[in-house]
Each structure stands twice: as structure tokens, then as C-alpha cells.
Coordinates of C-alpha atoms and ligand atoms in Angstrom, one line a residue:
Chain A
M1 CA -28.2 -28.8 -25.0
T2 CA -29.2 -26.1 -27.4
F3 CA -32.2 -25.7 -29.8
P4 CA -33.1 -23.3 -32.5
S5 CA -34.1 -20.1 -30.8
P6 CA -37.7 -19.0 -31.3
L7 CA -36.5 -15.3 -31.5
P8 CA -33.7 -13.3 -33.0
A9 CA -30.6 -12.4 -31.0
E10 CA -31.4 -8.7 -31.9
L11 CA -34.0 -8.7 -29.2
A12 CA -31.7 -10.1 -26.6
V13 CA -29.5 -7.1 -26.2
L14 CA -29.6 -6.1 -22.5
L15 CA -29.7 -2.6 -21.0
T16 CA -29.3 -4.0 -17.5
D17 CA -28.6 -1.9 -14.4
D18 CA -26.9 -2.7 -11.1
D19 CA -30.1 -4.2 -9.6
A20 CA -30.8 -6.6 -12.4
A21 CA -27.2 -7.4 -13.5
P22 CA -26.9 -10.5 -11.2
F23 CA -30.0 -12.1 -12.8
W24 CA -28.2 -12.1 -16.2
E25 CA -24.8 -12.9 -14.8
M26 CA -26.3 -16.1 -13.4
T27 CA -28.3 -17.0 -16.5
R28 CA -25.0 -17.0 -18.3
Q29 CA -24.1 -19.8 -16.0
R30 CA -27.5 -21.5 -16.7
R31 CA -28.7 -20.7 -13.2
L32 CA -32.1 -19.3 -12.7
C33 CA -32.1 -17.0 -9.6
F34 CA -34.5 -14.5 -8.2
Q35 CA -34.0 -11.7 -5.7
Q36 CA -35.2 -12.5 -2.2
C37 CA -35.3 -10.3 0.9
S38 CA -32.7 -11.7 3.4
D39 CA -34.9 -10.4 6.3
C40 CA -38.5 -11.4 5.5
G41 CA -38.0 -13.8 2.6
T42 CA -40.2 -12.0 0.1
F43 CA -39.3 -12.5 -3.5
R44 CA -39.3 -9.5 -5.9
Q45 CA -39.3 -9.2 -9.7
P46 CA -38.2 -7.2 -11.6
P47 CA -35.1 -6.7 -9.4
G48 CA -35.0 -3.5 -7.3
P49 CA -33.0 -2.0 -4.5
L50 CA -35.5 -2.5 -1.6
C51 CA -37.9 -5.2 -0.3
P52 CA -41.5 -3.8 -0.9
N53 CA -42.7 -5.8 2.1
C54 CA -40.3 -4.8 4.9
R55 CA -38.1 -2.2 3.1
S56 CA -34.9 -4.0 4.0
R57 CA -32.0 -3.5 1.6
A58 CA -30.5 -6.9 2.5
T59 CA -30.8 -9.1 -0.6
T60 CA -30.1 -12.8 -1.5
W61 CA -30.2 -14.3 -5.0
T62 CA -32.0 -17.6 -4.5
E63 CA -31.7 -20.3 -7.1
T64 CA -34.6 -22.3 -8.4
P65 CA -34.4 -25.5 -10.5
G66 CA -36.9 -23.8 -12.8
A67 CA -39.8 -26.2 -12.6
G68 CA -42.9 -24.0 -13.1
T69 CA -46.4 -23.7 -14.3
V70 CA -48.0 -21.6 -17.1
F71 CA -50.1 -18.7 -15.5
T72 CA -51.2 -17.4 -18.9
F73 CA -49.9 -17.2 -22.5
T74 CA -50.4 -15.7 -25.9
T75 CA -49.5 -16.9 -29.4
V76 CA -48.1 -13.8 -31.1
V77 CA -49.1 -14.0 -34.7
H78 CA -48.6 -10.4 -36.0
P79 CA -45.0 -9.3 -36.0
V80 CA -45.0 -5.8 -34.3
H81 CA -41.3 -5.2 -35.3
P82 CA -39.4 -6.0 -38.5
A83 CA -36.9 -8.1 -36.4
V84 CA -39.6 -10.8 -35.7
V85 CA -41.2 -11.1 -39.2
D86 CA -39.5 -14.4 -39.8
F87 CA -40.2 -15.7 -36.3
V88 CA -44.0 -15.6 -35.9
P89 CA -45.9 -17.3 -34.6
Y90 CA -44.2 -17.6 -31.2
L91 CA -45.5 -18.3 -27.7
V92 CA -45.1 -15.8 -24.9
A93 CA -46.1 -17.0 -21.4
L94 CA -46.0 -16.0 -17.8
I95 CA -44.4 -18.7 -15.6
E96 CA -44.9 -19.1 -11.9
F97 CA -42.7 -21.3 -9.6
P98 CA -44.0 -23.0 -6.5
D99 CA -40.6 -22.5 -4.8
V100 CA -40.6 -18.7 -5.7
P101 CA -44.0 -17.6 -4.5
G102 CA -45.4 -14.1 -5.3
I103 CA -43.6 -13.4 -8.6
R104 CA -43.9 -14.3 -12.3
L105 CA -41.4 -14.5 -15.1
V106 CA -42.2 -13.4 -18.6
S107 CA -40.8 -16.0 -21.0
N108 CA -41.5 -18.2 -24.0
L109 CA -42.7 -21.7 -24.5
V110 CA -40.7 -23.8 -26.9
E111 CA -40.8 -27.4 -28.2
V112 CA -44.6 -27.3 -28.1
E113 CA -47.4 -26.4 -30.5
P114 CA -49.7 -23.6 -29.5
G115 CA -52.7 -25.9 -29.5
A116 CA -51.1 -28.1 -26.9
V117 CA -50.5 -25.3 -24.4
S118 CA -52.9 -24.8 -21.4
I119 CA -52.9 -22.7 -18.3
G120 CA -51.5 -24.7 -15.4
M121 CA -49.3 -27.0 -17.5
S122 CA -46.0 -27.9 -16.0
V123 CA -42.9 -26.6 -17.7
E124 CA -39.1 -26.8 -17.2
V125 CA -36.4 -24.3 -18.1
A126 CA -34.7 -24.6 -21.5
W127 CA -31.5 -22.5 -21.8
D128 CA -31.1 -20.6 -25.0
E129 CA -27.6 -19.2 -25.7
M130 CA -28.2 -16.1 -27.8
S131 CA -24.5 -14.9 -27.7
D132 CA -21.4 -15.3 -25.6
E133 CA -22.9 -12.6 -23.4
V134 CA -26.6 -13.4 -23.2
V135 CA -28.3 -16.7 -22.2
I136 CA -32.1 -16.6 -22.0
P137 CA -34.3 -18.9 -19.9
R138 CA -37.1 -20.2 -22.0
F139 CA -39.5 -23.1 -21.0
R140 CA -40.5 -26.4 -22.5
P141 CA -43.2 -28.9 -21.3
A142 CA -41.9 -30.8 -18.3
A143 CA -40.5 -34.2 -19.1
Chain B
M1 CA -61.4 19.0 1.5
S2 CA -63.7 18.0 -1.5
L3 CA -63.6 19.2 -5.1
R4 CA -67.2 18.1 -5.5
D5 CA -69.0 20.2 -8.1
K6 CA -66.7 23.2 -7.6
T7 CA -65.5 23.2 -11.3
C8 CA -67.0 22.6 -14.7
I9 CA -66.0 21.6 -18.2
V10 CA -67.3 24.6 -20.2
G11 CA -65.7 24.1 -23.6
I12 CA -64.8 21.1 -25.9
G13 CA -63.0 21.1 -29.2
T14 CA -61.3 18.8 -31.7
T15 CA -59.6 18.8 -35.1
P16 CA -61.0 16.6 -37.8
F17 CA -60.0 13.0 -37.1
F18 CA -57.4 11.4 -39.4
R19 CA -56.4 7.9 -40.1
R20 CA -52.7 7.1 -39.6
G21 CA -50.7 9.6 -41.8
G22 CA -53.8 11.5 -42.6
S23 CA -52.8 14.7 -40.9
G24 CA -49.8 14.9 -43.3
T25 CA -47.3 17.5 -42.6
R26 CA -49.4 19.3 -40.0
T27 CA -47.4 19.6 -36.7
E28 CA -48.5 18.4 -33.3
I29 CA -48.8 21.9 -32.0
D30 CA -50.9 22.9 -35.0
L31 CA -53.4 20.2 -34.1
M32 CA -53.3 21.3 -30.5
C33 CA -54.0 24.9 -31.5
E34 CA -56.9 24.1 -33.8
A35 CA -58.6 22.0 -31.1
T36 CA -58.0 24.8 -28.5
L37 CA -59.5 27.5 -30.7
N38 CA -62.6 25.2 -31.2
A39 CA -62.9 24.6 -27.4
V40 CA -62.5 28.3 -26.6
A41 CA -65.2 29.2 -29.1
D42 CA -67.5 26.4 -27.8
A43 CA -67.2 27.9 -24.3
G44 CA -67.7 31.5 -25.4
L45 CA -64.3 32.5 -24.1
S46 CA -61.2 34.0 -25.6
V47 CA -57.7 32.5 -25.7
D48 CA -56.8 35.5 -23.6
D49 CA -58.8 34.0 -20.8
I50 CA -56.6 30.9 -20.6
D51 CA -54.1 31.0 -17.7
G52 CA -53.3 27.4 -17.1
F53 CA -52.3 24.2 -19.0
S54 CA -52.9 20.6 -18.0
F55 CA -51.2 17.8 -19.8
Y56 CA -50.6 14.0 -19.6
H57 CA -48.7 11.4 -21.6
N58 CA -45.3 13.3 -21.5
G59 CA -47.1 16.6 -21.9
F60 CA -45.9 19.4 -24.2
D61 CA -43.6 22.3 -23.7
A62 CA -45.7 24.9 -21.9
G63 CA -43.5 27.8 -22.9
R64 CA -43.8 27.1 -26.5
L65 CA -47.6 26.5 -26.4
S66 CA -48.2 29.7 -24.4
S67 CA -46.2 31.8 -26.9
V68 CA -47.8 30.2 -30.0
L69 CA -51.3 30.7 -28.6
G70 CA -50.5 34.2 -27.3
I71 CA -51.5 33.5 -23.7
P72 CA -51.1 36.8 -21.8
E73 CA -49.9 35.2 -18.6
L74 CA -49.4 31.5 -17.8
R75 CA -50.1 31.0 -14.1
W76 CA -50.0 27.2 -13.8
S77 CA -49.0 24.2 -15.8
S78 CA -48.8 20.5 -14.9
V79 CA -48.3 17.0 -16.4
V80 CA -49.7 13.7 -15.2
S81 CA -47.0 11.0 -15.3
G82 CA -47.4 7.9 -17.5
G83 CA -49.4 7.3 -20.7
G84 CA -53.1 7.2 -21.6
G85 CA -53.9 6.4 -18.0
G86 CA -53.5 10.1 -17.2
S87 CA -56.1 11.6 -19.5
Q88 CA -58.9 12.1 -16.9
G89 CA -56.2 12.9 -14.3
A90 CA -55.2 15.9 -16.4
I91 CA -58.8 17.2 -16.1
A92 CA -58.8 16.3 -12.4
N93 CA -55.6 18.4 -12.0
A94 CA -57.1 21.3 -13.8
A95 CA -60.1 21.2 -11.5
A96 CA -57.8 21.1 -8.5
A97 CA -55.8 24.1 -9.8
V98 CA -58.9 26.1 -10.3
A99 CA -60.3 25.2 -6.9
A100 CA -56.9 26.1 -5.3
G101 CA -56.9 29.5 -7.1
Y102 CA -53.7 28.8 -9.1
A103 CA -55.5 29.4 -12.3
D104 CA -59.0 30.5 -13.5
V105 CA -59.3 29.0 -16.9
V106 CA -57.3 25.8 -17.6
L107 CA -56.8 24.3 -21.1
C108 CA -56.5 20.5 -21.1
V109 CA -55.1 19.6 -24.5
K110 CA -53.6 16.6 -26.3
A111 CA -52.7 15.9 -29.9
L112 CA -51.5 12.7 -31.4
K113 CA -49.6 12.0 -34.6
A114 CA -48.5 8.6 -35.7
T115 CA -46.3 9.9 -38.5
G116 CA -44.6 13.1 -39.6
P117 CA -43.4 15.9 -37.4
G118 CA -43.7 14.9 -33.7
G119 CA -45.2 11.6 -34.8
R120 CA -44.7 8.3 -33.1
R121 CA -46.6 5.0 -33.5
I122 CA -48.2 4.2 -30.1
G123 CA -47.4 0.6 -29.0
R124 CA -44.6 0.2 -31.6
P125 CA -41.5 -1.3 -30.0
R126 CA -38.2 0.3 -30.2
L127 CA -35.1 -1.9 -29.8
R128 CA -32.1 -1.2 -27.7
D129 CA -30.7 2.0 -29.1
Q130 CA -34.2 3.6 -29.3
R131 CA -35.4 2.6 -25.9
E132 CA -36.2 5.4 -23.4
P133 CA -34.5 5.4 -20.0
A134 CA -37.9 5.4 -18.3
G135 CA -38.5 2.0 -19.7
G136 CA -35.0 1.1 -18.5
P137 CA -33.7 -2.3 -17.7
D138 CA -37.1 -3.7 -16.9
L139 CA -37.8 -4.1 -20.6
D140 CA -34.9 -6.7 -20.5
F141 CA -37.5 -8.9 -19.0
N142 CA -39.9 -8.4 -22.0
Y143 CA -38.0 -7.8 -25.2
P144 CA -35.8 -10.9 -25.3
F145 CA -39.0 -12.9 -25.1
G146 CA -40.7 -11.0 -27.9
L147 CA -43.2 -9.3 -25.5
M148 CA -43.0 -5.9 -27.2
S149 CA -46.5 -4.4 -27.4
P150 CA -49.5 -3.6 -25.2
G151 CA -51.7 -5.8 -27.3
Q152 CA -49.6 -8.8 -26.5
S153 CA -49.8 -8.1 -22.8
F154 CA -53.5 -7.5 -22.8
A155 CA -53.9 -10.8 -24.8
M156 CA -52.4 -12.6 -21.8
M157 CA -54.7 -10.8 -19.3
A158 CA -57.7 -11.6 -21.6
R159 CA -56.6 -15.3 -21.7
R160 CA -56.4 -15.5 -17.9
H161 CA -59.9 -13.8 -17.6
M162 CA -61.3 -16.4 -20.0
H163 CA -59.7 -19.2 -17.9
Q164 CA -60.9 -17.8 -14.5
Y165 CA -64.4 -16.7 -15.4
G166 CA -65.4 -18.5 -18.6
T167 CA -65.3 -15.3 -20.7
T168 CA -65.4 -15.9 -24.4
T169 CA -63.9 -14.3 -27.6
R170 CA -67.6 -14.0 -28.7
Q171 CA -68.1 -11.6 -25.8
F172 CA -65.0 -9.6 -26.8
G173 CA -66.7 -9.5 -30.3
E174 CA -69.9 -8.2 -28.7
V175 CA -67.9 -5.2 -27.4
A176 CA -66.5 -4.5 -30.9
V177 CA -69.9 -4.9 -32.6
T178 CA -71.8 -2.6 -30.1
T179 CA -69.1 0.1 -30.2
R180 CA -69.2 0.0 -34.0
L181 CA -73.0 0.4 -33.9
H182 CA -72.5 3.6 -31.9
A183 CA -69.8 4.8 -34.3
S184 CA -72.2 4.2 -37.2
R185 CA -74.4 6.9 -35.8
N186 CA -71.6 9.4 -35.3
P187 CA -70.6 11.3 -38.5
A188 CA -67.2 12.2 -37.0
A189 CA -66.2 8.5 -36.4
L190 CA -63.6 7.1 -38.7
H191 CA -65.1 3.6 -38.9
R192 CA -68.9 3.7 -39.4
T193 CA -69.8 0.5 -41.3
P194 CA -71.6 -1.8 -38.9
I195 CA -69.9 -5.1 -38.2
T196 CA -71.3 -8.5 -37.0
L197 CA -69.9 -11.1 -34.6
A198 CA -69.0 -13.2 -37.8
D199 CA -66.9 -10.2 -39.0
H200 CA -65.1 -10.1 -35.6
D201 CA -64.5 -13.9 -35.7
A202 CA -63.2 -13.6 -39.3
S203 CA -60.7 -10.8 -38.5
R204 CA -57.1 -11.9 -38.3
V205 CA -55.5 -13.0 -35.1
I206 CA -52.9 -10.5 -33.8
A207 CA -52.0 -12.0 -30.5
D208 CA -54.2 -14.9 -29.6
P209 CA -57.0 -14.6 -28.2
L210 CA -57.2 -11.1 -29.6
R211 CA -58.1 -10.3 -33.2
L212 CA -57.8 -7.1 -35.3
L213 CA -61.3 -6.0 -34.3
D214 CA -60.4 -6.2 -30.6
F215 CA -57.8 -3.5 -31.2
C216 CA -58.3 0.3 -31.1
L217 CA -57.6 2.4 -34.2
E218 CA -54.3 4.0 -35.1
T219 CA -55.3 7.5 -35.8
E220 CA -54.3 11.2 -35.5
G221 CA -55.9 14.5 -34.3
G222 CA -56.2 17.0 -31.6
T223 CA -58.5 17.4 -28.6
A224 CA -59.1 20.2 -26.0
L225 CA -61.3 20.9 -23.1
I226 CA -61.7 24.1 -21.0
V227 CA -62.1 23.9 -17.2
T228 CA -63.2 26.8 -15.0
S229 CA -65.0 27.4 -11.7
A230 CA -68.7 26.5 -11.4
E231 CA -69.4 30.1 -10.6
R232 CA -67.9 31.4 -13.8
A233 CA -69.4 28.5 -15.8
R234 CA -72.9 29.9 -15.0
S235 CA -72.4 32.9 -17.2
L236 CA -70.8 31.1 -20.2
R237 CA -72.4 29.8 -23.4
Q238 CA -72.9 26.1 -22.7
T239 CA -74.8 24.1 -20.1
P240 CA -72.2 23.6 -17.4
V241 CA -71.0 20.1 -16.9
H242 CA -69.8 19.7 -13.3
I243 CA -66.7 17.7 -12.3
R244 CA -68.5 15.8 -9.5
A245 CA -65.4 13.7 -8.5
A246 CA -62.1 12.4 -9.7
A247 CA -59.7 9.6 -8.8
Q248 CA -56.2 8.8 -10.0
G249 CA -53.6 6.0 -9.2
G250 CA -53.9 2.3 -8.6
S251 CA -52.5 -0.4 -6.3
G252 CA -48.9 0.1 -5.5
A253 CA -48.3 -3.6 -6.2
W254 CA -49.8 -3.1 -9.7
G255 CA -46.3 -1.7 -10.5
Q256 CA -45.7 -1.2 -14.2
G257 CA -48.7 -3.4 -15.0
I258 CA -48.7 -4.6 -18.5
Y259 CA -44.9 -4.2 -18.7
T260 CA -43.9 -6.3 -15.7
H261 CA -47.0 -8.5 -15.2
Q262 CA -46.7 -8.7 -11.4
M263 CA -50.2 -7.6 -10.7
P264 CA -51.3 -9.2 -7.4
G265 CA -53.9 -12.0 -7.1
D266 CA -57.2 -11.4 -8.8
E267 CA -56.1 -7.9 -9.9
Y268 CA -54.3 -9.6 -12.8
T269 CA -57.7 -10.1 -14.5
S270 CA -58.9 -6.6 -13.7
S271 CA -58.4 -3.2 -15.5
G272 CA -56.5 -1.9 -12.5
H273 CA -59.4 0.5 -11.9
R274 CA -60.9 -1.3 -8.9
P275 CA -59.2 0.8 -6.1
L276 CA -60.1 4.0 -8.0
A277 CA -63.8 3.0 -8.3
A278 CA -64.2 2.8 -4.5
R279 CA -62.5 6.2 -4.0
L280 CA -64.4 7.8 -6.9
Y281 CA -67.9 6.7 -5.8
S282 CA -67.1 7.8 -2.3
A283 CA -65.9 11.2 -3.4
A284 CA -69.0 11.6 -5.6
G285 CA -71.4 10.4 -3.0
L286 CA -72.8 8.2 -5.8
G287 CA -72.7 4.5 -6.8
P288 CA -72.8 2.5 -10.0
E289 CA -76.7 2.7 -9.9
D290 CA -76.5 6.4 -10.4
I291 CA -74.4 6.3 -13.6
D292 CA -76.5 7.0 -16.7
V293 CA -73.8 6.6 -19.3
A294 CA -70.1 5.5 -19.2
E295 CA -67.3 6.4 -21.6
M296 CA -64.6 3.8 -21.0
Y297 CA -61.1 3.8 -22.5
D298 CA -61.3 1.0 -24.9
H299 CA -57.9 0.4 -26.4
F300 CA -58.7 -3.3 -26.3
S301 CA -62.2 -4.9 -26.2
P302 CA -61.6 -7.1 -23.1
L303 CA -60.7 -4.1 -21.0
V304 CA -64.3 -2.8 -21.3
I305 CA -65.5 -6.1 -19.8
M306 CA -63.0 -5.8 -17.0
Q307 CA -63.9 -2.1 -16.3
L308 CA -67.6 -3.0 -16.1
E309 CA -66.6 -5.4 -13.3
D310 CA -64.2 -3.0 -11.6
Y311 CA -66.8 -0.2 -11.5
G312 CA -69.4 -2.5 -10.0
F313 CA -71.9 -2.6 -12.9
C314 CA -71.8 -6.3 -12.5
A315 CA -70.0 -8.9 -10.3
V316 CA -66.4 -9.7 -11.0
G317 CA -66.4 -12.3 -13.7
E318 CA -69.8 -11.3 -15.0
G319 CA -68.6 -8.6 -17.5
G320 CA -68.8 -11.0 -20.4
P321 CA -72.4 -12.0 -20.0
F322 CA -73.2 -8.3 -19.3
V323 CA -72.0 -7.2 -22.8
E324 CA -73.4 -10.4 -24.5
D325 CA -76.9 -9.5 -23.2
G326 CA -76.6 -6.1 -24.9
G327 CA -76.0 -4.3 -21.6
T328 CA -73.9 -1.6 -23.1
R329 CA -76.1 -0.6 -26.1
W330 CA -77.0 3.0 -26.3
D331 CA -80.8 2.5 -26.7
T332 CA -81.7 -0.6 -24.8
G333 CA -78.7 -1.4 -22.6
R334 CA -78.7 -1.2 -18.8
L335 CA -75.5 1.0 -19.1
P336 CA -74.8 2.6 -22.5
V337 CA -71.0 2.5 -23.0
N338 CA -68.9 4.4 -25.5
T339 CA -71.8 6.1 -27.3
H340 CA -69.4 7.9 -29.7
G341 CA -67.8 4.7 -31.0
G342 CA -64.8 4.8 -28.6
N343 CA -61.2 4.0 -29.4
L344 CA -62.3 0.9 -31.3
S345 CA -64.3 2.7 -34.0
E346 CA -64.4 6.5 -33.6
V347 CA -60.8 7.6 -33.1
Y348 CA -57.9 6.8 -30.8
L349 CA -56.4 10.0 -29.4
L350 CA -55.4 8.7 -25.9
G351 CA -58.4 9.7 -23.9
F352 CA -60.0 13.1 -24.2
T353 CA -62.5 12.0 -26.9
H354 CA -64.2 10.0 -24.1
T355 CA -64.5 13.1 -21.9
I356 CA -65.8 15.1 -24.8
E357 CA -68.5 12.5 -25.5
A358 CA -69.5 12.5 -21.8
V359 CA -69.9 16.3 -22.0
R360 CA -72.1 15.9 -25.1
Q361 CA -74.3 13.4 -23.3
L362 CA -74.8 15.7 -20.4
R363 CA -75.5 18.7 -22.7
G364 CA -78.0 16.4 -24.6
T365 CA -76.1 16.7 -27.9
S366 CA -74.7 13.2 -28.5
T367 CA -75.4 11.4 -31.7
S368 CA -76.5 8.5 -29.6
Q369 CA -78.2 10.4 -26.8
V370 CA -79.1 8.6 -23.7
Q371 CA -82.4 10.0 -22.6
D372 CA -82.2 12.4 -19.6
A373 CA -78.6 11.6 -19.0
E374 CA -77.5 13.4 -15.8
V375 CA -74.4 11.5 -14.5
A376 CA -71.5 10.1 -16.6
L377 CA -68.5 8.0 -15.8
V378 CA -65.3 8.6 -17.8
T379 CA -62.2 6.4 -17.5
S380 CA -58.6 6.5 -18.7
G381 CA -56.3 3.8 -20.0
P382 CA -56.3 0.7 -17.9
G383 CA -53.2 -1.5 -17.5
V384 CA -50.8 1.2 -16.2
N385 CA -50.3 3.2 -13.0
P386 CA -51.5 5.9 -12.6
T387 CA -54.8 5.5 -14.4
S388 CA -57.7 7.9 -13.6
A389 CA -61.4 8.5 -13.9
L390 CA -64.0 11.2 -13.5
I391 CA -67.7 11.4 -12.6
L392 CA -69.4 14.3 -14.4
R393 CA -72.9 15.6 -13.8
R394 CA -75.2 18.0 -15.6
Ligands
ZN1 ZN1 -38.4 -8.0 3.3

């Protein structure tokens, strides 16, 4: 299912490198995966070449169903770039996942009014196809 | 090995302060030179005495600056990595270079232009074709979500602080009101009309919970300081201000802070200065009870509250009540903070204006003078790594 994107495709042009590329390759398949150390199990975000806990280079991409909670959020009212003038206000939030401990994902909250958002609320992933190349994970209140 | 009291700040200088666009066609290096000449004159030195440069925030081409200023021989030059977090670190590096014998008289200099030659609006996002490699692919985890400016990131940290500790937007407002009160007493400050909590509450929301009056100014100008040995300082024009101790850095896990938002545990609701505070006090042989006045980098009002906590002036979570009780007012507060009007009301030039005000306090020449001020804390931009801080003493 698709919904009107809260933000312009102009923002979703990726500069990605070899470490981060798998994240975006998997979001194209509507799979949310995070980099996890194959040796000690520590997750890391943003992606990088080494586990900061045990310095192993062995890496797994571990999929999560994307059921998370809101750690904090802001309603962006002032457009800091001309590209978003027609898109304010929009909600930016940090999402934590119980099955992916130790990391957070910057994302957006959609299908919800700012006044109805609270820290700790349960959310689920809502895929947003910006182009053939780029699919962005955003979040809506959990059903 | 300790740097304690081995070096001094002996000269301070600025250009006039300008609102955005106000410096017109004047170049960045022109502003740097004017501030430098003023600092050298303040110290009772000559430009010919300068043999070292200390920079931060991407620095400046040392070869060009040395030729334009007519430096006889440049013996040392260095840049602290990162942004406004490096301001006090640049002074710390100058002190280290003098103590090591690399240079005798180090110029610490910074100019900022938001427009015109060399100008760039701080905090203004640049989309893909304008992004810098240093920001790199990590910004892929920000820009597609519309997280594109420091103010938006600090808004999320402020919201979490409110959630965890009961901090209120009224307390953010108190920071803005107190800082403006101090600016109203400083003829050089760009915003001098006093404001009230009602004015703060009526200012427009930029990124909830932060309002316009929680944000620093967008301004232009140049700043310079001269660092030399304590021995040489004794024969110069001004009361020497000793660099008692310095600290730079932050937790490794802090990472890129406000850009990646992976700060660990309770550090998310801190300024990132907590590990520096412990090292700084230890190096100084002093504690929070010894600080007479603090000049804290105030790009956003909640960060003053977090720094009060991180530097131990109150318990973690108690920074809001500390400011609400008037704790930071210059005349009656337990700890006068930003007695020049700070980045919120005086001018925002990425850090040295706070050091300059601390020097004035210790010389006894501030426009909001703290009686008998002997020891001052100065901090650099929170939220990034490295940040940095100094303790200065008369
Ligand atoms: Zn590991």
C-alpha cells in the first residue's frame, strides 16, 4: 500500500557507500534490516566496516518486522530548505526496536496528527516509494 | 605533564558585530585581520610577534593569512576538527604549542560571514550535489526524513529531556530572557531590547518544542585572541588571564551526535560535555564550587540547561529549576552565565566571543561584571565530537 509522501523525492537522493548500500537495497524490497556483528551480536547504525564492541569485521544484515516505539520526536514547522516549503509541518522521530537493541533510526511519523504523538507510543513501518530506486521506511501508529 | 597556568590569554579583539549580510562585501580574511590588529593592540604586542596560528571549524589557509598579515616567520599552525565544538580547543592547542616551545605568540582567530565572499549560512542544509564528503552517506539517514538542521536535532533532544526530567518550555524561555537581560547591558550586543517569558512563548515555533527565541542569532564578524607564556604575559599591557586547564573530546559512542542520534543511554539528554567536565576539573584541581562565572556556548537555550547539569552546577535533571530560580543571572544568580548576552542575544560567531567575555570578567571589565570574579568556565558547541572547554583564572 502507498500513501502520499510527507516529504519531496528531492530529499531522497542517496549518496550511499559500500557499507550502507545493503540497507537501501533491502528497503527497495520493503525489508528493514540492520547491520549486526556476526561474532558478538552487537547492532550498529549508521552502517560501518567494524563492530565497535569487538572490532570484528564479520557482518550480518538482520531483518526486523519494524515494530518500534517513539524515543523522541519534533514537529518541524519552519522549512529550512526551499524543497520543503510545501510540506511543513511534518513529524521527525527517533524509532527504537525491541528486537534491535542499542540503535535508533531517524524517520518520520505519518498518518497521525502531531498532537496525538507521545514518547513511547508503538509504531509500525509504512513503506514510502519515492522512486524506482528509493523506498523509504516511515512509521505510522501501530494497528 | 600539566599545562596548568603555564600560558595566558593576553589580547582580545573583535570587529564590529553585524547582522546577517551586514558585513557586506568585506571578505572573511578582512574581518580576521581587523580582529587580529585589535587583539594585538590590546595585548601591547606587534603583529611581528605572532609566530603561530590556531584554528577550528575548517580553519583558514595559514599561508595566505601569514602573508596578508606580514608574519615574519610562521613556526606553528593547527586546526581542531569539527565545527563550533572546537573553539576552546583551538585555544587549548595554542597553549600546548606555547608550552611545548613550538611557538611563542599564537593567534587564535575566527571570522564568520553568512553571505557574500566566503559566506555560508550555518545550519542551512545543502541537498545532494552540494553535500560535503565529510557528511557523506550518513546524511542518507537524515535528509530523506527531512532532518536537515541542528535546530531540529536539538529539538528532539530537548523533547526527550522534558520527558525524562519534567523540564518545561518556560524554563527554556528563562534562559532566553536572562541572556537578553545581560545583552541589554552590553552596548556591543546586537539584540538589546529586554524580553519577557510571554515574548518567548509568543515567538513562532521553528521545530517543536523550540521557538525562535530559543535559537541563536545569525550574524557576522571576526574574533581574535592572543596566547603566550605566563612569563611573557607578566610584562604585557593587560592583567594576565591564565589558562588553568583545558579539555577536548567526548564519549566515543557519542559518534556524530546530532547528526546520527546514537548517543548512549542518558547521554542523549546531555550536552556531551559530561566526560570533559570530569577531566577539566581534575586538570584544574578545581570543582564547580570554584567557578565564579560561566560563559556557555548557547546556540540553543536547552543546551545551557544541559551544560549546567553536565558541569555539576546542579544534579542531572535539575537544570530547568536552576535557571527558573534565576540561578544564572549576573547580579543575583548562584552562577552568572553568559554575561555578554551569548549567542542568543549578543552575536553568534562560533565560540570565541564566550572566551573574550570570560577574559573581560577576569580583567574586571565586563558590562555585567561579577564581583571579584577569579575563575571562569568557558565551553564550546555541544552536540558534536570533539567539543571542548577551558577553565581560566585571573
Ligand atoms: Zn562484535
